[in-house]
Amino acid sequence: MRKRTRRRRLSMTSLIDVIFLLLLFFMLSSTFSRFAEVELSSASAGTTGTRDVTRSFVQLGESSLRVNGEEVALAALPESFAETAPEADPRQVIVSLEADVTAQRLTDLLVILRGIERLTIRVLGS
């Protein structure tokens, strides 16, 4: 005749300790800094300046991009600005967003515009 052995119940204390140590490890090894930041400045009403500034108007949609009313591909945007204004003039770009634009699409546009020298970017608010 076999003697029945009773199984011991699992101790939850050691399991909670392991979970707590894992939680501490992941919290301390993670970084909470931002990967990249894009500076935004909102366009506001103001007086016109006395200096000559070349202005461009960009309309950004989910699948469309227009510079001064002409359809342009996102990759060809720097060449478009090279043609519209000489390098000596300061340039200002006013960006208007359509309702279906995603944050990623706006970020892609701003990253490309930031690569163009002597360019001030203003984003129209709603």
PDB file of C-alpha atoms in Angstrom:
ATOM      1  CA  MET A   1       0.000   0.000   0.000  1.00  0.00           C
ATOM      2  CA  ARG A   2       1.217   3.290  -0.982  1.00  0.00           C
ATOM      3  CA  LYS A   3       1.270   6.133   1.343  1.00  0.00           C
ATOM      4  CA  ARG A   4      -0.277   9.238  -0.113  1.00  0.00           C
ATOM      5  CA  THR A   5       1.875  12.293   0.105  1.00  0.00           C
ATOM      6  CA  ARG A   6       0.245  15.598   0.351  1.00  0.00           C
ATOM      7  CA  ARG A   7       1.367  18.280  -2.012  1.00  0.00           C
ATOM      8  CA  ARG A   8       2.456  21.511  -0.485  1.00  0.00           C
ATOM      9  CA  ARG A   9       0.725  24.628  -1.649  1.00  0.00           C
ATOM     10  CA  LEU A  10       2.811  27.092  -3.617  1.00  0.00           C
ATOM     11  CA  SER A  11       4.001  30.057  -1.669  1.00  0.00           C
ATOM     12  CA  MET A  12       2.894  33.321  -3.212  1.00  0.00           C
ATOM     13  CA  THR A  13       5.513  35.297  -1.288  1.00  0.00           C
ATOM     14  CA  SER A  14       8.413  34.202  -3.438  1.00  0.00           C
ATOM     15  CA  LEU A  15       6.420  34.793  -6.636  1.00  0.00           C
ATOM     16  CA  ILE A  16       5.595  38.349  -5.568  1.00  0.00           C
ATOM     17  CA  ASP A  17       9.277  38.966  -4.780  1.00  0.00           C
ATOM     18  CA  VAL A  18      10.327  37.838  -8.240  1.00  0.00           C
ATOM     19  CA  ILE A  19       7.696  40.020  -9.916  1.00  0.00           C
ATOM     20  CA  PHE A  20       8.781  43.006  -7.835  1.00  0.00           C
ATOM     21  CA  LEU A  21      12.443  42.489  -8.782  1.00  0.00           C
ATOM     22  CA  LEU A  22      11.532  42.233 -12.465  1.00  0.00           C
ATOM     23  CA  LEU A  23       9.480  45.397 -12.213  1.00  0.00           C
ATOM     24  CA  LEU A  24      12.380  47.247 -10.592  1.00  0.00           C
ATOM     25  CA  PHE A  25      14.803  45.985 -13.220  1.00  0.00           C
ATOM     26  CA  PHE A  26      12.670  47.135 -16.149  1.00  0.00           C
ATOM     27  CA  MET A  27      11.889  50.494 -14.565  1.00  0.00           C
ATOM     28  CA  LEU A  28      15.538  51.253 -13.868  1.00  0.00           C
ATOM     29  CA  SER A  29      16.846  50.019 -17.224  1.00  0.00           C
ATOM     30  CA  SER A  30      14.313  51.948 -19.336  1.00  0.00           C
ATOM     31  CA  THR A  31      14.943  55.433 -20.602  1.00  0.00           C
ATOM     32  CA  PHE A  32      12.187  57.974 -20.455  1.00  0.00           C
ATOM     33  CA  SER A  33      13.904  60.639 -22.506  1.00  0.00           C
ATOM     34  CA  ARG A  34      12.457  61.733 -25.810  1.00  0.00           C
ATOM     35  CA  PHE A  35      13.994  60.245 -28.924  1.00  0.00           C
ATOM     36  CA  ALA A  36      13.568  63.369 -31.012  1.00  0.00           C
ATOM     37  CA  GLU A  37      11.841  66.678 -30.664  1.00  0.00           C
ATOM     38  CA  VAL A  38      10.346  68.872 -33.327  1.00  0.00           C
ATOM     39  CA  GLU A  39       9.994  72.540 -32.485  1.00  0.00           C
ATOM     40  CA  LEU A  40       6.641  74.048 -33.426  1.00  0.00           C
ATOM     41  CA  SER A  41       5.739  77.705 -33.649  1.00  0.00           C
ATOM     42  CA  SER A  42       2.178  78.721 -34.221  1.00  0.00           C
ATOM     43  CA  ALA A  43       1.360  81.472 -36.699  1.00  0.00           C
ATOM     44  CA  SER A  44      -0.301  84.498 -35.186  1.00  0.00           C
ATOM     45  CA  ALA A  45      -1.663  87.799 -36.359  1.00  0.00           C
ATOM     46  CA  GLY A  46       0.862  90.582 -36.463  1.00  0.00           C
ATOM     47  CA  THR A  47       2.188  93.508 -38.391  1.00  0.00           C
ATOM     48  CA  THR A  48       4.054  93.102 -41.611  1.00  0.00           C
ATOM     49  CA  GLY A  49       7.784  93.578 -41.295  1.00  0.00           C
ATOM     50  CA  THR A  50       9.811  96.150 -43.154  1.00  0.00           C
ATOM     51  CA  ARG A  51      12.349  93.697 -44.509  1.00  0.00           C
ATOM     52  CA  ASP A  52      11.747  91.678 -47.642  1.00  0.00           C
ATOM     53  CA  VAL A  53      10.786  88.121 -46.837  1.00  0.00           C
ATOM     54  CA  THR A  54       9.874  85.516 -49.415  1.00  0.00           C
ATOM     55  CA  ARG A  55       6.755  83.724 -48.194  1.00  0.00           C
ATOM     56  CA  SER A  56       5.462  80.334 -49.269  1.00  0.00           C
ATOM     57  CA  PHE A  57       2.185  78.654 -48.399  1.00  0.00           C
ATOM     58  CA  VAL A  58       2.179  74.886 -47.860  1.00  0.00           C
ATOM     59  CA  GLN A  59      -1.059  72.885 -47.655  1.00  0.00           C
ATOM     60  CA  LEU A  60      -0.534  69.451 -46.127  1.00  0.00           C
ATOM     61  CA  GLY A  61      -3.049  66.655 -46.508  1.00  0.00           C
ATOM     62  CA  GLU A  62      -2.847  62.939 -45.770  1.00  0.00           C
ATOM     63  CA  SER A  63      -1.983  62.126 -49.372  1.00  0.00           C
ATOM     64  CA  SER A  64      -1.348  65.563 -50.860  1.00  0.00           C
ATOM     65  CA  LEU A  65       1.180  68.351 -50.512  1.00  0.00           C
ATOM     66  CA  ARG A  66       0.836  71.696 -52.262  1.00  0.00           C
ATOM     67  CA  VAL A  67       3.383  74.510 -52.281  1.00  0.00           C
ATOM     68  CA  ASN A  68       1.824  77.804 -53.390  1.00  0.00           C
ATOM     69  CA  GLY A  69      -1.026  75.854 -55.011  1.00  0.00           C
ATOM     70  CA  GLU A  70       1.163  73.433 -56.988  1.00  0.00           C
ATOM     71  CA  GLU A  71       1.223  69.726 -56.170  1.00  0.00           C
ATOM     72  CA  VAL A  72       4.674  68.599 -54.965  1.00  0.00           C
ATOM     73  CA  ALA A  73       6.029  65.259 -53.745  1.00  0.00           C
ATOM     74  CA  LEU A  74       7.358  65.234 -50.186  1.00  0.00           C
ATOM     75  CA  ALA A  75      10.796  64.049 -51.326  1.00  0.00           C
ATOM     76  CA  ALA A  76      11.032  66.861 -53.904  1.00  0.00           C
ATOM     77  CA  LEU A  77      10.198  69.607 -51.410  1.00  0.00           C
ATOM     78  CA  PRO A  78      13.771  70.971 -50.919  1.00  0.00           C
ATOM     79  CA  GLU A  79      14.221  71.340 -54.680  1.00  0.00           C
ATOM     80  CA  SER A  80      10.902  73.173 -54.852  1.00  0.00           C
ATOM     81  CA  PHE A  81      12.106  75.772 -52.349  1.00  0.00           C
ATOM     82  CA  ALA A  82      15.456  76.112 -54.096  1.00  0.00           C
ATOM     83  CA  GLU A  83      13.595  77.143 -57.261  1.00  0.00           C
ATOM     84  CA  THR A  84      11.128  79.557 -55.632  1.00  0.00           C
ATOM     85  CA  ALA A  85      13.560  81.843 -53.785  1.00  0.00           C
ATOM     86  CA  PRO A  86      17.191  82.807 -54.023  1.00  0.00           C
ATOM     87  CA  GLU A  87      19.518  81.777 -51.209  1.00  0.00           C
ATOM     88  CA  ALA A  88      20.127  85.389 -50.112  1.00  0.00           C
ATOM     89  CA  ASP A  89      16.515  86.140 -49.138  1.00  0.00           C
ATOM     90  CA  PRO A  90      15.145  85.020 -45.784  1.00  0.00           C
ATOM     91  CA  ARG A  91      12.169  82.764 -46.376  1.00  0.00           C
ATOM     92  CA  GLN A  92       9.041  82.077 -44.390  1.00  0.00           C
ATOM     93  CA  VAL A  93       6.811  79.030 -44.811  1.00  0.00           C
ATOM     94  CA  ILE A  94       3.241  78.964 -43.549  1.00  0.00           C
ATOM     95  CA  VAL A  95       1.902  75.424 -43.155  1.00  0.00           C
ATOM     96  CA  SER A  96      -1.833  74.785 -43.294  1.00  0.00           C
ATOM     97  CA  LEU A  97      -3.128  71.374 -42.209  1.00  0.00           C
ATOM     98  CA  GLU A  98      -6.146  69.610 -43.625  1.00  0.00           C
ATOM     99  CA  ALA A  99      -8.417  67.690 -41.270  1.00  0.00           C
ATOM    100  CA  ASP A 100      -7.084  64.224 -42.176  1.00  0.00           C
ATOM    101  CA  VAL A 101      -3.365  64.897 -41.527  1.00  0.00           C
ATOM    102  CA  THR A 102      -1.650  62.589 -39.053  1.00  0.00           C
ATOM    103  CA  ALA A 103       1.015  63.698 -36.603  1.00  0.00           C
ATOM    104  CA  GLN A 104       3.570  61.493 -38.371  1.00  0.00           C
ATOM    105  CA  ARG A 105       2.901  63.175 -41.719  1.00  0.00           C
ATOM    106  CA  LEU A 106       3.336  66.621 -40.145  1.00  0.00           C
ATOM    107  CA  THR A 107       6.553  65.493 -38.468  1.00  0.00           C
ATOM    108  CA  ASP A 108       7.919  64.189 -41.780  1.00  0.00           C
ATOM    109  CA  LEU A 109       7.197  67.553 -43.395  1.00  0.00           C
ATOM    110  CA  LEU A 110       8.788  69.529 -40.547  1.00  0.00           C
ATOM    111  CA  VAL A 111      11.936  67.384 -40.583  1.00  0.00           C
ATOM    112  CA  ILE A 112      12.393  68.063 -44.302  1.00  0.00           C
ATOM    113  CA  LEU A 113      11.700  71.793 -43.877  1.00  0.00           C
ATOM    114  CA  ARG A 114      14.175  72.051 -40.989  1.00  0.00           C
ATOM    115  CA  GLY A 115      16.895  70.843 -43.368  1.00  0.00           C
ATOM    116  CA  ILE A 116      16.476  73.906 -45.575  1.00  0.00           C
ATOM    117  CA  GLU A 117      18.652  76.864 -44.585  1.00  0.00           C
ATOM    118  CA  ARG A 118      17.321  80.335 -43.733  1.00  0.00           C
ATOM    119  CA  LEU A 119      13.752  79.100 -43.467  1.00  0.00           C
ATOM    120  CA  THR A 120      11.230  80.114 -40.804  1.00  0.00           C
ATOM    121  CA  ILE A 121       8.318  77.725 -40.360  1.00  0.00           C
ATOM    122  CA  ARG A 122       4.888  78.675 -39.022  1.00  0.00           C
ATOM    123  CA  VAL A 123       2.080  76.153 -38.512  1.00  0.00           C
ATOM    124  CA  LEU A 124      -1.469  77.496 -38.688  1.00  0.00           C
ATOM    125  CA  GLY A 125      -3.641  76.523 -35.747  1.00  0.00           C
ATOM    126  CA  SER A 126      -7.268  75.541 -35.976  1.00  0.00           C
TER     127      SER A 126
END
